[in-house]
Amino acid sequence: MSGSELAVGDEVVVDVGPVAHGGHCIARHEGRVLFVRHTLPGERVRARITEGGAGDRFLRADAVAVEGAAPGRVSAPCPYAGPGRCGGCDFQHADLATQRDLKTAVVREQFARLARLDVDVTVEPVPGDADGLRWRTRTEFAVDADGRPGMRLHRSHAILPVDDCLIAAPPVAAALSGRYAGCSAIDVVAPSVGGAVVVELPLVPGKSVPSVVESVRSARLDREFTVSARGFWQVHPGAASAFVDAALDVLDPRPGETALDLYSGVGVFTAALAQAVGERGRVVAVEADEEASTHAKANLTAYPWTVPVRARVDDFFGVARPKRRGPGPRRAGKPAARHPLAPPSADLVLLDPPRTGAGREVLVAVAALRPRAIAYVACDPAALARDTTYLRELGYELSDLRAFDAFPMTHHVECVAGFATVV
Ligand SMILES: C[S@@+](CC[C@H](N)C(=O)[O-])C[C@H]1O[C@@H](n2cnc3c(N)ncnc32)[C@H](O)[C@@H]1O
């Protein structure tokens, strides 16, 4: 069959090339590019087209039969993993070492392509992770029309009811035995302190979401934090501690310094920075979410030299908001007035933005503070690599890069990067 005739449901045998960002590998058939899931580089597989057709730049496909397996392939430990099934995990068919090799290749490729930098990084396990299973302490499960919890199929709204999830921590997986009539989803949290909490969605108007207590037990910080059961907290129990230590190793804060913690959530990095700079120092923490910001204020009372500010980071600096994505007219938001608590300079800046990254405008404002070091915690290596380009244009060089396997069995990877001024 010629490449231009390929359509959903067709099957072709392909030789699989390198891994690409997003949990799939690249293959070619008669000049067409295929993004194939459930396969590994170097394999020969029968690929079934799942999305795309004539005129599309690429097609998506699932490997439905393996004709030549690569070393590193294993049978998926989870019975719900595989072509056409649960869309939650991408790499159940690879052993952990191979999963980390795939993520290492993705981080290196993103930096080479988007930042034009060769980076010598190797994805590390999060301390305490033994086999990549039973780690996830926060999960949203979809609920079907019969009240059964489950997972959505890959790139679909269809729900596959499941009675276990092998990457979920046991108290999270236990919620799967319940029935949730009338709910569209459940958010399940197994916090560091106390029992599991199940939040039924949609939220009942007027009913408040419970808070939970999470802890960081690391070389740099030993503290508990109150956070909304639906608020942001790292989902791997070892992740927050690992990232705090990695980010502070990059910044190496000194007593008396001024630091900014941007996208600060409930104040995890703020507390670690506050402890390091001491009471002669100052840490300004900027977070947009009202609930997280309220929790940050309470979590940081032990450090009166911290200044939690509820604001969008772009508004805090008085720079334009990013262009609106999606359909409709593209417009940049009108810049707000620079926040009175935005300092004219800072010794250190830590950024931990959402998946979209910080973006150029924010980084220009960060560089204008002339910090001696910047730490950037990133859940998307593509956004980090793009923002690295901006920082290099602004006079900062990548000085450190670590990558963590904080989401085993999935394609996700967390990076902690350091930047310093070019002397
Ligand atoms: C990846 S989380 C990091 C939170 C915190 N650093 C931590 O480790 O717990 C990103 C945080 O940025 C916040 N956020 C998203 N967009 C923002 C913006 N434009 N300005 C400020 N905060 C934002 C989210 O509410 C979230 O708390």
Short mmCIF file of C-alpha atoms and ligand atoms in Angstrom, two decimals:
data_model
loop_
_atom_site.label_atom_id
_atom_site.label_comp_id
_atom_site.label_asym_id
_atom_site.label_seq_id
_atom_site.Cartn_x
_atom_site.Cartn_y
_atom_site.Cartn_z
CA MET A 1 0.00 0.00 0.00
CA SER A 2 1.42 3.40 -0.91
CA GLY A 3 2.07 5.86 1.92
CA SER A 4 -0.41 8.41 0.59
CA GLU A 5 -3.26 5.87 0.70
CA LEU A 6 -2.81 4.96 4.36
CA ALA A 7 -5.96 5.45 6.46
CA VAL A 8 -7.16 4.63 9.97
CA GLY A 9 -7.34 0.86 10.50
CA ASP A 10 -4.73 -0.03 7.85
CA GLU A 11 -1.76 -2.12 8.98
CA VAL A 12 1.79 -1.92 7.65
CA VAL A 13 5.05 -3.55 8.74
CA VAL A 14 7.68 -0.93 9.58
CA ASP A 15 11.21 -0.68 10.94
CA VAL A 16 11.08 1.59 13.98
CA GLY A 17 13.49 4.49 14.28
CA PRO A 18 14.25 6.81 17.20
CA VAL A 19 11.98 7.72 20.10
CA ALA A 20 10.22 11.10 19.87
CA HIS A 21 8.83 13.39 22.59
CA GLY A 22 5.32 12.24 23.53
CA GLY A 23 5.67 8.49 24.15
CA HIS A 24 6.05 7.20 20.61
CA CYS A 25 8.79 6.27 18.13
CA ILE A 26 9.25 7.43 14.56
CA ALA A 27 8.85 5.08 11.62
CA ARG A 28 8.50 5.70 7.89
CA HIS A 29 6.36 3.95 5.33
CA GLU A 30 6.72 4.92 1.67
CA GLY A 31 7.72 8.45 2.59
CA ARG A 32 5.02 8.95 5.26
CA VAL A 33 6.04 9.62 8.88
CA LEU A 34 4.35 7.41 11.47
CA PHE A 35 4.37 8.10 15.24
CA VAL A 36 4.10 4.57 16.60
CA ARG A 37 3.20 3.78 20.22
CA HIS A 38 3.96 0.55 22.12
CA THR A 39 7.23 0.01 20.34
CA LEU A 40 10.97 0.59 20.83
CA PRO A 41 13.71 1.92 18.55
CA GLY A 42 15.19 -0.86 16.40
CA GLU A 43 12.07 -3.02 16.39
CA ARG A 44 10.17 -4.33 13.38
CA VAL A 45 6.46 -4.13 14.10
CA ARG A 46 3.07 -4.36 12.47
CA ALA A 47 1.64 -0.89 12.97
CA ARG A 48 -2.08 -0.13 12.80
CA ILE A 49 -2.97 3.45 11.84
CA THR A 50 -5.05 5.09 14.59
CA GLU A 51 -5.19 8.70 13.42
CA GLY A 52 -4.52 10.72 10.27
CA GLY A 53 -4.84 10.18 6.56
CA ALA A 54 -4.08 11.71 3.17
CA GLY A 55 -2.83 15.27 3.52
CA ASP A 56 -1.68 14.99 7.14
CA ARG A 57 1.97 15.69 7.92
CA PHE A 58 2.16 12.47 9.95
CA LEU A 59 0.03 9.53 11.00
CA ARG A 60 -0.37 8.01 14.45
CA ALA A 61 -0.21 4.25 14.88
CA ASP A 62 -0.08 1.47 17.46
CA ALA A 63 2.32 -1.47 17.25
CA VAL A 64 -0.16 -4.36 17.30
CA ALA A 65 2.38 -7.15 16.67
CA VAL A 66 6.12 -7.30 17.22
CA GLU A 67 8.02 -9.10 14.48
CA GLY A 68 11.48 -8.28 15.80
CA ALA A 69 11.80 -7.18 19.44
CA ALA A 70 14.48 -4.84 20.80
CA PRO A 71 16.45 -5.69 23.93
CA GLY A 72 14.64 -3.99 26.80
CA ARG A 73 11.17 -5.12 25.74
CA VAL A 74 9.16 -6.80 28.52
CA SER A 75 5.56 -7.90 28.80
CA ALA A 76 3.60 -5.03 30.31
CA PRO A 77 3.07 -5.64 34.03
CA CYS A 78 -0.35 -3.96 33.79
CA PRO A 79 -3.19 -5.92 32.15
CA TYR A 80 -4.81 -2.67 30.99
CA ALA A 81 -1.73 -1.43 29.08
CA GLY A 82 -1.40 -1.94 25.34
CA PRO A 83 -2.74 -0.85 21.96
CA GLY A 84 -6.30 0.51 22.15
CA ARG A 85 -6.38 0.24 25.94
CA CYS A 86 -5.54 2.53 28.90
CA GLY A 87 -4.01 5.81 27.74
CA GLY A 88 -2.25 6.49 31.05
CA CYS A 89 1.14 4.78 30.56
CA ASP A 90 3.35 4.90 27.47
CA PHE A 91 6.27 2.64 28.31
CA GLN A 92 4.93 -0.41 30.18
CA HIS A 93 6.46 -2.57 27.42
CA ALA A 94 10.02 -1.49 28.32
CA ASP A 95 12.15 -2.31 31.35
CA LEU A 96 12.97 0.63 33.62
CA ALA A 97 16.54 1.06 32.34
CA THR A 98 15.21 1.23 28.77
CA GLN A 99 12.49 3.70 29.78
CA ARG A 100 15.18 5.97 31.22
CA ASP A 101 17.30 5.58 28.08
CA LEU A 102 14.29 6.66 26.00
CA LYS A 103 13.73 9.73 28.19
CA THR A 104 17.43 10.56 28.10
CA ALA A 105 17.30 10.46 24.30
CA VAL A 106 14.24 12.74 24.29
CA VAL A 107 15.83 15.36 26.59
CA ARG A 108 19.04 15.37 24.53
CA GLU A 109 17.10 15.60 21.26
CA GLN A 110 14.92 18.48 22.51
CA PHE A 111 18.00 20.45 23.58
CA ALA A 112 19.82 19.69 20.31
CA ARG A 113 16.85 20.72 18.15
CA LEU A 114 15.33 23.60 20.11
CA ALA A 115 18.32 25.05 21.99
CA ARG A 116 21.09 23.93 19.60
CA LEU A 117 22.98 22.50 22.57
CA ASP A 118 24.54 19.07 23.08
CA VAL A 119 23.73 18.18 26.68
CA ASP A 120 25.37 15.34 28.55
CA VAL A 121 22.41 14.34 30.68
CA THR A 122 21.24 10.93 31.88
CA VAL A 123 17.80 10.42 33.42
CA GLU A 124 18.14 9.42 37.08
CA PRO A 125 15.68 7.48 39.20
CA VAL A 126 13.96 9.42 41.96
CA PRO A 127 15.50 8.18 45.23
CA GLY A 128 13.37 5.42 46.74
CA ASP A 129 11.85 4.23 43.46
CA ALA A 130 12.39 0.46 43.29
CA ASP A 131 10.47 -0.83 40.28
CA GLY A 132 8.50 2.10 38.83
CA LEU A 133 5.20 0.81 40.20
CA ARG A 134 2.85 1.95 43.02
CA TRP A 135 4.32 5.47 43.19
CA ARG A 136 1.55 7.80 42.09
CA THR A 137 0.03 9.55 45.11
CA ARG A 138 -2.38 11.80 43.15
CA THR A 139 -4.58 10.57 40.30
CA GLU A 140 -7.75 11.69 38.62
CA PHE A 141 -9.81 8.72 37.43
CA ALA A 142 -12.67 9.19 34.97
CA VAL A 143 -16.05 7.74 35.99
CA ASP A 144 -18.37 6.10 33.44
CA ALA A 145 -22.16 6.34 33.18
CA ASP A 146 -22.53 3.36 35.57
CA GLY A 147 -20.41 5.02 38.25
CA ARG A 148 -17.35 2.80 37.60
CA PRO A 149 -13.96 4.50 37.84
CA GLY A 150 -11.52 3.99 35.01
CA MET A 151 -8.96 5.45 32.65
CA ARG A 152 -9.45 7.21 29.35
CA LEU A 153 -8.17 5.53 26.20
CA HIS A 154 -5.25 7.27 24.49
CA ARG A 155 -6.38 10.54 22.81
CA SER A 156 -10.01 9.65 23.46
CA HIS A 157 -12.84 10.49 25.86
CA ALA A 158 -13.87 6.82 26.00
CA ILE A 159 -13.46 5.30 29.48
CA LEU A 160 -11.98 1.86 30.22
CA PRO A 161 -13.21 0.78 33.68
CA VAL A 162 -10.26 -0.54 35.74
CA ASP A 163 -10.15 -2.23 39.12
CA ASP A 164 -6.44 -1.51 39.68
CA CYS A 165 -3.78 0.88 38.43
CA LEU A 166 -0.26 -0.46 38.91
CA ILE A 167 1.40 2.94 39.04
CA ALA A 168 -1.02 4.21 41.72
CA ALA A 169 0.04 4.06 45.37
CA PRO A 170 -2.01 1.36 47.16
CA PRO A 171 -4.35 3.83 48.96
CA VAL A 172 -5.07 5.52 45.60
CA ALA A 173 -5.69 2.20 43.82
CA ALA A 174 -8.04 1.16 46.65
CA ALA A 175 -10.49 3.88 45.55
CA LEU A 176 -11.02 1.93 42.32
CA SER A 177 -13.18 -0.61 44.17
CA GLY A 178 -15.76 2.13 44.89
CA ARG A 179 -18.73 3.20 42.77
CA TYR A 180 -19.34 6.89 42.15
CA ALA A 181 -22.83 7.30 40.71
CA GLY A 182 -23.44 10.75 39.29
CA CYS A 183 -19.74 11.70 39.17
CA SER A 184 -17.75 12.54 36.05
CA ALA A 185 -14.40 11.84 37.75
CA ILE A 186 -12.72 11.35 41.12
CA ASP A 187 -9.52 12.94 42.32
CA VAL A 188 -7.73 10.59 44.72
CA VAL A 189 -4.85 11.68 46.95
CA ALA A 190 -2.67 9.60 49.26
CA PRO A 191 -0.88 12.35 51.19
CA SER A 192 2.33 11.98 53.18
CA VAL A 193 0.36 12.35 56.41
CA GLY A 194 -3.02 10.69 57.08
CA GLY A 195 -5.30 8.53 54.97
CA ALA A 196 -6.41 8.80 51.37
CA VAL A 197 -8.86 11.50 50.30
CA VAL A 198 -11.34 11.05 47.45
CA VAL A 199 -12.78 14.22 45.91
CA GLU A 200 -15.83 13.60 43.76
CA LEU A 201 -16.19 15.70 40.60
CA PRO A 202 -17.84 17.85 39.53
CA LEU A 203 -17.49 19.73 42.78
CA VAL A 204 -20.71 20.49 44.59
CA PRO A 205 -21.08 24.31 44.60
CA GLY A 206 -20.41 25.68 48.06
CA LYS A 207 -18.72 22.48 49.29
CA SER A 208 -15.06 23.09 50.06
CA VAL A 209 -12.23 20.84 48.90
CA PRO A 210 -10.31 19.31 51.83
CA SER A 211 -6.66 20.12 52.49
CA VAL A 212 -3.98 17.49 53.06
CA VAL A 213 -0.52 17.51 54.60
CA GLU A 214 2.49 16.66 52.45
CA SER A 215 6.09 16.48 53.58
CA VAL A 216 9.56 17.10 52.25
CA ARG A 217 12.31 15.09 53.96
CA SER A 218 15.48 16.01 52.15
CA ALA A 219 19.05 17.01 52.88
CA ARG A 220 18.05 20.67 52.41
CA LEU A 221 14.58 20.73 54.00
CA ASP A 222 12.55 18.79 56.53
CA ARG A 223 9.04 20.27 56.69
CA GLU A 224 5.35 19.66 56.24
CA PHE A 225 3.11 21.67 53.91
CA THR A 226 -0.64 22.07 53.80
CA VAL A 227 -2.01 21.83 50.26
CA SER A 228 -5.48 21.50 48.74
CA ALA A 229 -6.35 17.91 47.81
CA ARG A 230 -6.81 19.26 44.26
CA GLY A 231 -3.86 21.67 44.35
CA PHE A 232 -0.41 21.16 42.87
CA TRP A 233 1.96 18.74 44.60
CA GLN A 234 4.47 16.41 42.95
CA VAL A 235 2.82 13.02 42.37
CA HIS A 236 5.89 10.85 43.05
CA PRO A 237 6.51 10.68 46.81
CA GLY A 238 10.27 11.19 46.38
CA ALA A 239 10.04 13.97 43.79
CA ALA A 240 9.55 17.14 45.85
CA SER A 241 12.54 16.28 48.06
CA ALA A 242 14.74 15.40 45.07
CA PHE A 243 13.88 18.62 43.21
CA VAL A 244 14.39 20.83 46.28
CA ASP A 245 17.88 19.43 46.76
CA ALA A 246 18.74 19.60 43.04
CA ALA A 247 17.50 23.20 42.67
CA LEU A 248 19.29 24.41 45.79
CA ASP A 249 22.48 22.66 44.72
CA VAL A 250 22.27 24.74 41.53
CA LEU A 251 21.61 28.03 43.35
CA ASP A 252 23.91 27.47 46.32
CA PRO A 253 22.13 30.22 48.34
CA ARG A 254 24.19 32.28 50.78
CA PRO A 255 23.03 33.96 54.00
CA GLY A 256 21.61 37.43 53.39
CA GLU A 257 20.77 36.91 49.70
CA THR A 258 17.54 37.92 47.99
CA ALA A 259 15.75 35.20 46.04
CA LEU A 260 12.61 34.96 43.91
CA ASP A 261 10.54 31.78 43.79
CA LEU A 262 8.34 32.08 40.70
CA TYR A 263 5.31 29.76 40.23
CA SER A 264 5.78 28.94 43.89
CA GLY A 265 2.70 26.83 44.68
CA VAL A 266 2.33 26.27 48.42
CA GLY A 267 5.90 27.41 49.10
CA VAL A 268 8.11 24.30 48.96
CA PHE A 269 11.10 25.93 47.30
CA THR A 270 10.37 29.20 49.13
CA ALA A 271 10.84 27.45 52.49
CA ALA A 272 14.09 25.81 51.39
CA LEU A 273 15.41 29.14 50.07
CA ALA A 274 14.27 30.98 53.20
CA GLN A 275 16.11 28.53 55.40
CA ALA A 276 19.27 28.92 53.32
CA VAL A 277 19.34 32.74 53.03
CA GLY A 278 18.37 33.16 56.68
CA GLU A 279 16.62 36.04 58.39
CA ARG A 280 18.98 38.64 56.91
CA GLY A 281 17.84 37.50 53.48
CA ARG A 282 14.51 37.78 51.67
CA VAL A 283 12.47 35.43 49.46
CA VAL A 284 9.61 36.70 47.30
CA ALA A 285 7.24 33.91 46.24
CA VAL A 286 4.88 34.50 43.31
CA GLU A 287 1.90 32.23 42.71
CA ALA A 288 -1.31 32.88 40.74
CA ASP A 289 -3.66 30.36 42.32
CA GLU A 290 -5.67 31.82 45.19
CA GLU A 291 -5.88 28.65 47.26
CA ALA A 292 -2.19 27.76 46.82
CA SER A 293 -1.21 31.30 47.70
CA THR A 294 -3.32 31.21 50.87
CA HIS A 295 -1.73 27.90 51.86
CA ALA A 296 1.73 29.32 51.11
CA LYS A 297 1.16 32.18 53.55
CA ALA A 298 0.25 29.69 56.29
CA ASN A 299 3.08 27.28 55.38
CA LEU A 300 5.69 30.05 55.53
CA THR A 301 4.87 31.72 58.87
CA ALA A 302 8.09 30.27 60.36
CA TYR A 303 10.03 32.46 57.91
CA PRO A 304 8.85 36.07 58.30
CA TRP A 305 11.48 37.14 55.75
CA THR A 306 9.44 35.48 52.99
CA VAL A 307 6.98 37.57 50.96
CA PRO A 308 4.21 35.48 49.37
CA VAL A 309 2.53 37.40 46.54
CA ARG A 310 -0.59 36.25 44.79
CA ALA A 311 -0.12 37.26 41.16
CA ARG A 312 0.53 35.89 37.73
CA VAL A 313 4.28 36.03 37.13
CA ASP A 314 3.86 38.09 33.95
CA ASP A 315 1.60 40.57 35.78
CA PHE A 316 4.08 40.68 38.69
CA PHE A 317 6.77 41.90 36.29
CA GLY A 318 4.36 44.10 34.32
CA VAL A 319 5.04 42.26 31.05
CA ALA A 320 2.58 41.11 28.38
CA ARG A 321 0.70 37.88 28.95
CA PRO A 322 1.38 35.18 26.33
CA LYS A 323 -0.62 35.26 23.12
CA ARG A 324 -3.90 33.42 23.38
CA ARG A 325 -3.72 29.96 21.86
CA GLY A 326 -6.40 28.27 19.78
CA PRO A 327 -9.03 29.68 17.47
CA GLY A 328 -10.12 33.30 17.42
CA PRO A 329 -8.08 36.47 17.14
CA ARG A 330 -4.58 36.23 18.60
CA ARG A 331 -3.91 38.95 21.08
CA ALA A 332 -1.35 39.50 23.78
CA GLY A 333 -2.89 40.59 27.07
CA LYS A 334 -2.35 44.19 28.06
CA PRO A 335 0.55 44.29 30.53
CA ALA A 336 -0.40 44.99 34.14
CA ALA A 337 1.54 47.60 36.13
CA ARG A 338 4.69 46.08 37.67
CA HIS A 339 3.89 44.81 41.17
CA PRO A 340 5.21 47.08 43.95
CA LEU A 341 6.87 44.05 45.58
CA ALA A 342 8.83 43.15 42.43
CA PRO A 343 12.43 43.91 43.42
CA PRO A 344 14.78 45.85 41.10
CA SER A 345 17.43 43.14 41.50
CA ALA A 346 17.81 39.65 42.96
CA ASP A 347 20.70 37.31 43.70
CA LEU A 348 18.81 34.13 42.84
CA VAL A 349 15.73 33.19 40.84
CA LEU A 350 13.95 29.85 40.87
CA LEU A 351 11.28 29.11 38.26
CA ASP A 352 8.92 26.13 38.30
CA PRO A 353 6.35 26.98 35.62
CA PRO A 354 3.51 24.84 34.26
CA ARG A 355 4.05 22.77 31.08
CA THR A 356 3.98 25.80 28.78
CA GLY A 357 7.19 27.12 30.36
CA ALA A 358 8.00 30.68 31.43
CA GLY A 359 8.26 32.23 27.99
CA ARG A 360 10.32 35.08 26.60
CA GLU A 361 8.67 38.07 28.27
CA VAL A 362 9.04 36.63 31.77
CA LEU A 363 12.63 35.59 31.12
CA VAL A 364 13.55 39.07 29.90
CA ALA A 365 12.20 40.41 33.22
CA VAL A 366 14.09 37.72 35.16
CA ALA A 367 17.38 38.49 33.39
CA ALA A 368 16.89 42.22 34.07
CA LEU A 369 17.19 41.43 37.82
CA ARG A 370 20.75 40.23 37.04
CA PRO A 371 20.60 37.18 39.35
CA ARG A 372 23.92 35.39 39.78
CA ALA A 373 22.14 32.03 39.36
CA ILE A 374 18.82 30.77 38.03
CA ALA A 375 17.29 27.35 38.73
CA TYR A 376 14.58 26.15 36.36
CA VAL A 377 12.42 23.14 37.30
CA ALA A 378 10.63 21.86 34.19
CA CYS A 379 8.06 19.18 33.51
CA ASP A 380 8.37 19.58 29.73
CA PRO A 381 11.86 19.35 28.22
CA ALA A 382 10.62 21.07 25.05
CA ALA A 383 9.53 24.19 26.95
CA LEU A 384 12.79 24.12 28.93
CA ALA A 385 14.90 23.84 25.78
CA ARG A 386 13.00 26.75 24.16
CA ASP A 387 13.40 28.87 27.32
CA THR A 388 17.10 27.94 27.41
CA THR A 389 17.48 29.63 24.03
CA TYR A 390 15.93 32.82 25.41
CA LEU A 391 18.13 32.76 28.52
CA ARG A 392 21.26 32.31 26.39
CA GLU A 393 20.25 35.31 24.28
CA LEU A 394 19.90 37.23 27.56
CA GLY A 395 23.43 36.44 28.72
CA TYR A 396 22.89 33.25 30.76
CA GLU A 397 24.50 29.89 29.99
CA LEU A 398 23.24 26.46 30.97
CA SER A 399 25.52 25.48 33.87
CA ASP A 400 23.78 22.32 35.17
CA LEU A 401 21.17 19.92 33.90
CA ARG A 402 19.68 16.95 35.71
CA ALA A 403 16.70 14.87 34.62
CA PHE A 404 14.58 12.69 36.88
CA ASP A 405 12.35 9.72 36.19
CA ALA A 406 9.59 11.15 38.37
CA PHE A 407 6.83 9.49 36.30
CA PRO A 408 7.93 5.87 35.61
CA MET A 409 6.01 3.93 32.92
CA THR A 410 4.94 7.21 31.28
CA HIS A 411 6.93 9.33 28.81
CA HIS A 412 7.07 12.24 31.26
CA VAL A 413 10.38 13.43 32.67
CA GLU A 414 11.26 16.30 35.01
CA CYS A 415 14.38 18.40 34.53
CA VAL A 416 16.20 20.72 36.93
CA ALA A 417 18.44 23.14 35.07
CA GLY A 418 20.87 25.76 36.32
CA PHE A 419 21.90 28.96 34.53
CA ALA A 420 24.65 31.42 35.37
CA THR A 421 25.79 34.68 33.86
CA VAL A 422 28.43 34.45 31.18
CA VAL A 423 31.62 36.05 32.53
C1 LIG B 1 4.60 23.07 38.42
S1 LIG B 1 3.67 23.90 39.65
C2 LIG B 1 4.95 24.25 40.80
C3 LIG B 1 4.51 24.62 42.19
C4 LIG B 1 5.59 24.63 43.27
N1 LIG B 1 6.83 25.21 42.82
C5 LIG B 1 5.85 23.24 43.80
O1 LIG B 1 6.86 22.62 43.48
O2 LIG B 1 4.99 22.73 44.54
C6 LIG B 1 3.33 25.40 38.85
C7 LIG B 1 2.60 26.42 39.69
O3 LIG B 1 2.46 27.61 38.92
C8 LIG B 1 1.18 28.18 39.13
N2 LIG B 1 0.95 29.01 37.95
C9 LIG B 1 0.53 28.65 36.72
N3 LIG B 1 0.57 29.70 35.89
C10 LIG B 1 1.02 30.75 36.59
C11 LIG B 1 1.32 32.11 36.28
N4 LIG B 1 1.14 32.60 35.06
N5 LIG B 1 1.80 32.90 37.26
C12 LIG B 1 1.98 32.42 38.51
N6 LIG B 1 1.73 31.15 38.88
C13 LIG B 1 1.26 30.32 37.92
C14 LIG B 1 0.27 27.00 39.34
O4 LIG B 1 -0.88 27.38 40.08
C15 LIG B 1 1.18 26.04 40.10
O5 LIG B 1 1.07 26.23 41.49
#
